[in-house]
Coordinates of N, CA and C in Angstrom, one line a residue:
X159 N 94.8 98.5 108.8 CA 94.8 100.0 109.0 C 93.3 100.5 108.9
X160 N 92.9 101.3 109.8 CA 91.5 101.8 109.8 C 91.3 102.8 108.6
X161 N 90.0 103.0 108.3 CA 89.7 104.0 107.3 C 90.2 105.4 107.6
X162 N 90.0 105.7 108.9 CA 90.5 107.0 109.4 C 92.0 107.2 109.2
X163 N 92.7 106.1 109.5 CA 94.2 106.2 109.4 C 94.6 106.3 107.9
X164 N 93.9 105.6 107.0 CA 94.1 105.7 105.6 C 93.8 107.1 105.1
X165 N 92.7 107.6 105.6 CA 92.3 109.0 105.3 C 93.3 110.0 105.6
X166 N 93.9 109.9 106.8 CA 94.9 110.8 107.2 C 96.2 110.6 106.4
X167 N 96.6 109.4 106.2 CA 97.7 109.1 105.4 C 97.6 109.7 104.0
X168 N 96.4 109.4 103.4 CA 96.2 109.9 102.0 C 96.3 111.4 102.0
X169 N 95.8 112.1 103.0 CA 95.9 113.6 103.0 C 97.3 114.0 103.0
X170 N 98.2 113.3 103.7 CA 99.6 113.7 103.8 C 100.4 113.3 102.5
X171 N 99.9 112.4 101.8 CA 100.5 112.0 100.5 C 100.3 112.9 99.4
X172 N 99.3 113.7 99.4 CA 99.0 114.7 98.4 C 100.2 115.7 98.5
X173 N 101.0 115.8 97.5 CA 102.2 116.7 97.6 C 101.7 118.2 97.6
X174 N 100.7 118.5 96.9 CA 100.1 119.9 96.9 C 98.6 119.7 97.0
X175 N 98.0 119.5 98.2 CA 96.6 119.2 98.2 C 95.7 120.2 97.5
X176 N 94.8 119.7 96.6 CA 94.0 120.6 95.8 C 92.6 120.5 96.4
X177 N 92.1 121.7 96.9 CA 90.8 121.6 97.6 C 89.6 121.5 96.7
X178 N 88.6 120.8 97.2 CA 87.3 120.8 96.4 C 86.6 122.2 96.7
X179 N 86.0 122.7 95.6 CA 85.3 123.9 95.7 C 83.9 123.8 95.3
X180 N 83.0 124.6 95.8 CA 81.6 124.6 95.5 C 81.2 126.0 95.1
X181 N 80.1 126.1 94.5 CA 79.5 127.4 94.2 C 78.0 127.3 94.5
X182 N 77.3 128.4 94.7 CA 75.9 128.5 95.1 C 75.0 127.9 94.1
X183 N 74.0 127.1 94.5 CA 73.0 126.6 93.7 C 71.7 127.4 94.1
X184 N 71.1 128.1 93.1 CA 69.9 128.9 93.3 C 68.7 128.4 92.7
X185 N 68.7 127.1 92.2 CA 67.5 126.6 91.6 C 66.4 126.4 92.5
X186 N 65.2 126.4 92.0 CA 64.0 126.2 92.8 C 63.5 124.8 92.9
X187 N 64.1 123.9 92.1 CA 63.7 122.5 92.1 C 64.9 121.6 92.4
X188 N 64.6 120.4 92.9 CA 65.7 119.4 93.1 C 66.1 119.0 91.7
X189 N 67.4 118.9 91.5 CA 68.0 118.3 90.3 C 68.9 117.2 90.7
X190 N 69.0 116.2 89.8 CA 70.0 115.1 90.0 C 71.2 115.3 89.1
X191 N 72.3 115.3 89.6 CA 73.6 115.5 88.9 C 74.4 114.2 88.9
X192 N 74.9 113.8 87.7 CA 75.8 112.6 87.6 C 77.1 113.0 87.0
X193 N 78.2 112.8 87.7 CA 79.5 113.2 87.2 C 80.3 111.9 87.1
X194 N 81.0 111.7 86.0 CA 81.8 110.5 85.9 C 83.3 110.9 85.6
X195 N 84.2 110.3 86.3 CA 85.6 110.4 86.1 C 86.0 109.0 85.5
X196 N 86.2 109.0 84.2 CA 86.4 107.7 83.5 C 87.9 107.2 83.6
X197 N 88.8 108.0 84.1 CA 90.2 107.5 84.1 C 90.8 107.7 85.5
X198 N 90.1 107.2 86.5 CA 90.6 107.3 87.9 C 91.7 106.3 88.1
X199 N 92.7 106.8 88.8 CA 93.9 106.0 89.1 C 94.3 106.2 90.6
X200 N 94.6 105.1 91.3 CA 95.2 105.1 92.6 C 96.2 104.0 92.6
X201 N 96.9 103.7 93.8 CA 97.8 102.7 93.9 C 97.3 101.6 94.8
X202 N 97.6 100.4 94.5 CA 97.3 99.3 95.4 C 98.2 99.4 96.6
X203 N 97.7 99.5 97.9 CA 98.5 99.6 99.0 C 99.3 98.4 99.3
X204 N 99.0 97.2 98.8 CA 99.7 96.0 99.0 C 100.9 95.8 98.1
X205 N 100.7 96.2 96.8 CA 101.7 95.9 95.8 C 102.4 97.2 95.3
X206 N 101.7 98.3 95.4 CA 102.2 99.5 94.8 C 101.9 99.7 93.3
X207 N 101.2 98.7 92.8 CA 100.8 98.7 91.4 C 99.6 99.6 91.2
X208 N 99.5 100.2 90.0 CA 98.3 101.1 89.8 C 97.0 100.4 89.7
X209 N 96.0 101.0 90.3 CA 94.6 100.5 90.2 C 93.9 101.5 89.3
X210 N 93.1 101.0 88.4 CA 92.3 101.9 87.4 C 90.8 101.7 87.6
X211 N 90.1 102.7 87.4 CA 88.6 102.5 87.5 C 87.9 103.8 87.0
X212 N 86.6 103.8 87.3 CA 85.7 104.9 87.0 C 85.0 105.3 88.3
X213 N 85.0 106.6 88.6 CA 84.3 107.1 89.7 C 83.1 107.8 89.3
X214 N 81.9 107.4 89.8 CA 80.6 108.0 89.5 C 80.1 108.7 90.7
X215 N 79.8 110.0 90.5 CA 79.2 110.8 91.6 C 77.8 111.2 91.2
X216 N 76.8 110.7 92.0 CA 75.4 111.1 91.8 C 75.0 111.9 93.0
X217 N 74.5 113.1 92.8 CA 74.0 113.9 94.0 C 72.9 114.8 93.6
X218 N 72.1 115.2 94.7 CA 71.1 116.1 94.6 C 71.5 117.3 95.4
X219 N 71.8 118.5 94.8 CA 72.4 119.6 95.6 C 71.3 120.2 96.5
X220 N 71.8 120.8 97.6 CA 71.0 121.6 98.4 C 71.3 123.1 98.2
X221 N 72.5 123.5 98.6 CA 72.9 124.9 98.5 C 74.1 125.1 97.7
X222 N 74.9 124.1 97.4 CA 76.1 124.2 96.6 C 76.2 123.1 95.6
X223 N 76.9 123.5 94.5 CA 77.3 122.6 93.4 C 78.8 122.4 93.5
X224 N 79.3 121.2 93.1 CA 80.7 121.0 93.0 C 81.3 121.7 91.8
X225 N 82.4 122.4 91.9 CA 83.1 123.0 90.8 C 83.9 122.0 90.1
X226 N 83.7 121.7 88.8 CA 84.2 120.6 88.2 C 85.7 120.6 88.0
X227 N 86.3 121.8 87.8 CA 87.8 121.8 87.7 C 88.5 121.4 89.0
X228 N 87.9 121.9 90.1 CA 88.5 121.5 91.4 C 88.3 120.0 91.7
X229 N 87.2 119.4 91.2 CA 86.9 118.0 91.4 C 87.9 117.2 90.5
X230 N 88.2 117.7 89.3 CA 89.2 117.0 88.4 C 90.5 116.9 89.1
X231 N 91.0 118.1 89.6 CA 92.3 118.1 90.2 C 92.4 117.4 91.5
X232 N 91.3 117.4 92.3 CA 91.2 116.6 93.5 C 91.3 115.1 93.2
X233 N 90.6 114.6 92.3 CA 90.6 113.2 91.9 C 92.0 112.8 91.4
X234 N 92.7 113.7 90.6 CA 94.0 113.4 90.1 C 95.0 113.1 91.2
X235 N 94.8 113.7 92.4 CA 95.7 113.6 93.5 C 95.9 112.1 93.9
X236 N 94.9 111.3 93.7 CA 94.9 109.9 94.1 C 95.9 109.0 93.3
X237 N 96.4 109.5 92.2 CA 97.2 108.7 91.3 C 98.5 108.2 92.0
X238 N 98.9 108.8 93.1 CA 100.1 108.4 93.8 C 99.8 108.0 95.2
X239 N 98.6 107.7 95.5 CA 98.1 107.3 96.9 C 97.8 105.8 96.9
X240 N 98.5 105.1 97.9 CA 98.1 103.7 98.1 C 96.9 103.6 99.0
X241 N 95.8 103.1 98.5 CA 94.6 103.1 99.2 C 93.6 102.0 98.6
X242 N 92.9 101.3 99.5 CA 92.0 100.3 99.1 C 90.8 100.9 98.4
X243 N 90.1 100.1 97.5 CA 88.9 100.6 96.8 C 87.9 101.1 97.8
X244 N 87.6 100.3 98.8 CA 86.5 100.7 99.8 C 86.8 102.0 100.5
X245 N 88.1 102.2 100.8 CA 88.5 103.4 101.5 C 88.5 104.6 100.6
X246 N 88.9 104.5 99.4 CA 88.9 105.6 98.5 C 87.5 106.1 98.2
X247 N 86.6 105.2 98.0 CA 85.2 105.6 97.8 C 84.6 106.4 99.0
X248 N 84.8 105.8 100.2 CA 84.4 106.5 101.4 C 85.1 107.8 101.6
X249 N 86.3 107.9 101.3 CA 87.1 109.2 101.5 C 86.6 110.2 100.6
X250 N 86.4 109.9 99.3 CA 85.8 110.8 98.3 C 84.5 111.4 98.8
X251 N 83.6 110.5 99.3 CA 82.3 110.9 99.8 C 82.4 111.8 100.9
X252 N 83.3 111.5 101.9 CA 83.5 112.4 103.0 C 84.0 113.8 102.6
X253 N 84.9 113.8 101.7 CA 85.5 115.1 101.3 C 84.4 115.9 100.5
X254 N 83.6 115.3 99.7 CA 82.6 116.0 98.9 C 81.5 116.5 99.8
X255 N 81.1 115.7 100.8 CA 80.1 116.1 101.8 C 80.6 117.4 102.5
X256 N 81.9 117.4 102.8 CA 82.4 118.6 103.5 C 82.5 119.8 102.6
X257 N 82.6 119.7 101.3 CA 82.7 120.8 100.4 C 81.4 121.3 99.7
X258 N 80.5 120.3 99.6 CA 79.3 120.6 98.9 C 78.1 120.3 99.7
X259 N 77.2 121.2 99.9 CA 76.0 120.9 100.7 C 75.0 120.2 99.8
X260 N 74.8 118.9 100.0 CA 73.8 118.2 99.2 C 72.8 117.5 100.0
X261 N 71.7 117.2 99.4 CA 70.6 116.4 100.1 C 70.9 114.9 100.1
X262 N 71.4 114.5 98.9 CA 71.8 113.1 98.8 C 73.1 113.0 97.9
X263 N 73.9 112.0 98.2 CA 75.1 111.8 97.4 C 75.4 110.3 97.4
X264 N 75.8 109.8 96.3 CA 76.3 108.4 96.2 C 77.6 108.4 95.3
X265 N 78.6 107.8 95.8 CA 79.9 107.6 95.1 C 80.0 106.2 94.8
X266 N 80.2 105.9 93.5 CA 80.5 104.5 93.1 C 81.8 104.4 92.4
X267 N 82.6 103.4 92.8 CA 83.8 103.1 92.1 C 83.7 101.8 91.3
X268 N 83.8 101.9 90.0 CA 83.8 100.7 89.2 C 85.3 100.5 88.8
X269 N 85.9 99.5 89.4 CA 87.4 99.3 89.2 C 87.6 98.1 88.2
X270 N 88.7 98.2 87.5 CA 89.1 97.2 86.5 C 89.4 95.9 87.1
X271 N 89.2 94.9 86.3 CA 89.3 93.5 86.8 C 90.8 93.2 87.2
X272 N 90.9 92.4 88.3 CA 92.2 91.8 88.7 C 91.9 90.3 89.0
X273 N 92.6 89.4 88.3 CA 92.3 88.0 88.5 C 90.9 87.6 88.2
X274 N 90.3 88.2 87.2 CA 88.9 87.9 86.8 C 87.9 88.4 87.8
X275 N 88.2 89.2 88.8 CA 87.3 89.8 89.7 C 87.1 91.3 89.4
X276 N 85.9 91.8 89.2 CA 85.7 93.2 88.9 C 84.9 93.8 90.1
X277 N 85.5 94.6 90.9 CA 84.8 95.1 92.1 C 84.1 96.4 91.7
X278 N 82.9 96.6 92.4 CA 82.1 97.8 92.3 C 81.8 98.2 93.8
X279 N 82.2 99.4 94.2 CA 82.1 99.8 95.6 C 81.2 101.1 95.6
X280 N 80.2 101.2 96.5 CA 79.4 102.3 96.6 C 79.3 102.8 98.0
X281 N 79.2 104.1 98.2 CA 79.0 104.7 99.5 C 77.9 105.8 99.4
X282 N 77.0 105.9 100.3 CA 75.9 106.8 100.2 C 75.7 107.7 101.4
X283 N 75.3 108.9 101.1 CA 75.0 109.9 102.2 C 73.6 110.4 101.9
X284 N 72.8 110.6 103.0 CA 71.5 111.2 102.8 C 71.2 112.1 104.0
X285 N 70.7 113.3 103.8 CA 70.4 114.2 104.9 C 69.2 113.7 105.6

């Protein structure tokens, strides 16, 4: 299944989609923001078992900042979505790019070990 297909499927699996919101950034200097969601959960699309991990969002805002409460509820929606690690990281990046105007953004997923293998997946955007 392609990333786009998974993206569309995941959107339909959110029972009540919670939109990401941003608010205006009026700072005169570039700032770097790091946000961590330490209890990220999604479902393995192969087994239906829960996958656990940490999502790290690093970005330099341009005109908007992400509103943290909307981000929290947005990320919680994935707890019932069957999606591969690589696709969830890319999908979160795409959704955040659409909601927040940033100069740079990097999403990293540090997922818990399965069978002794600990995956770390990153996706990056730069204007």
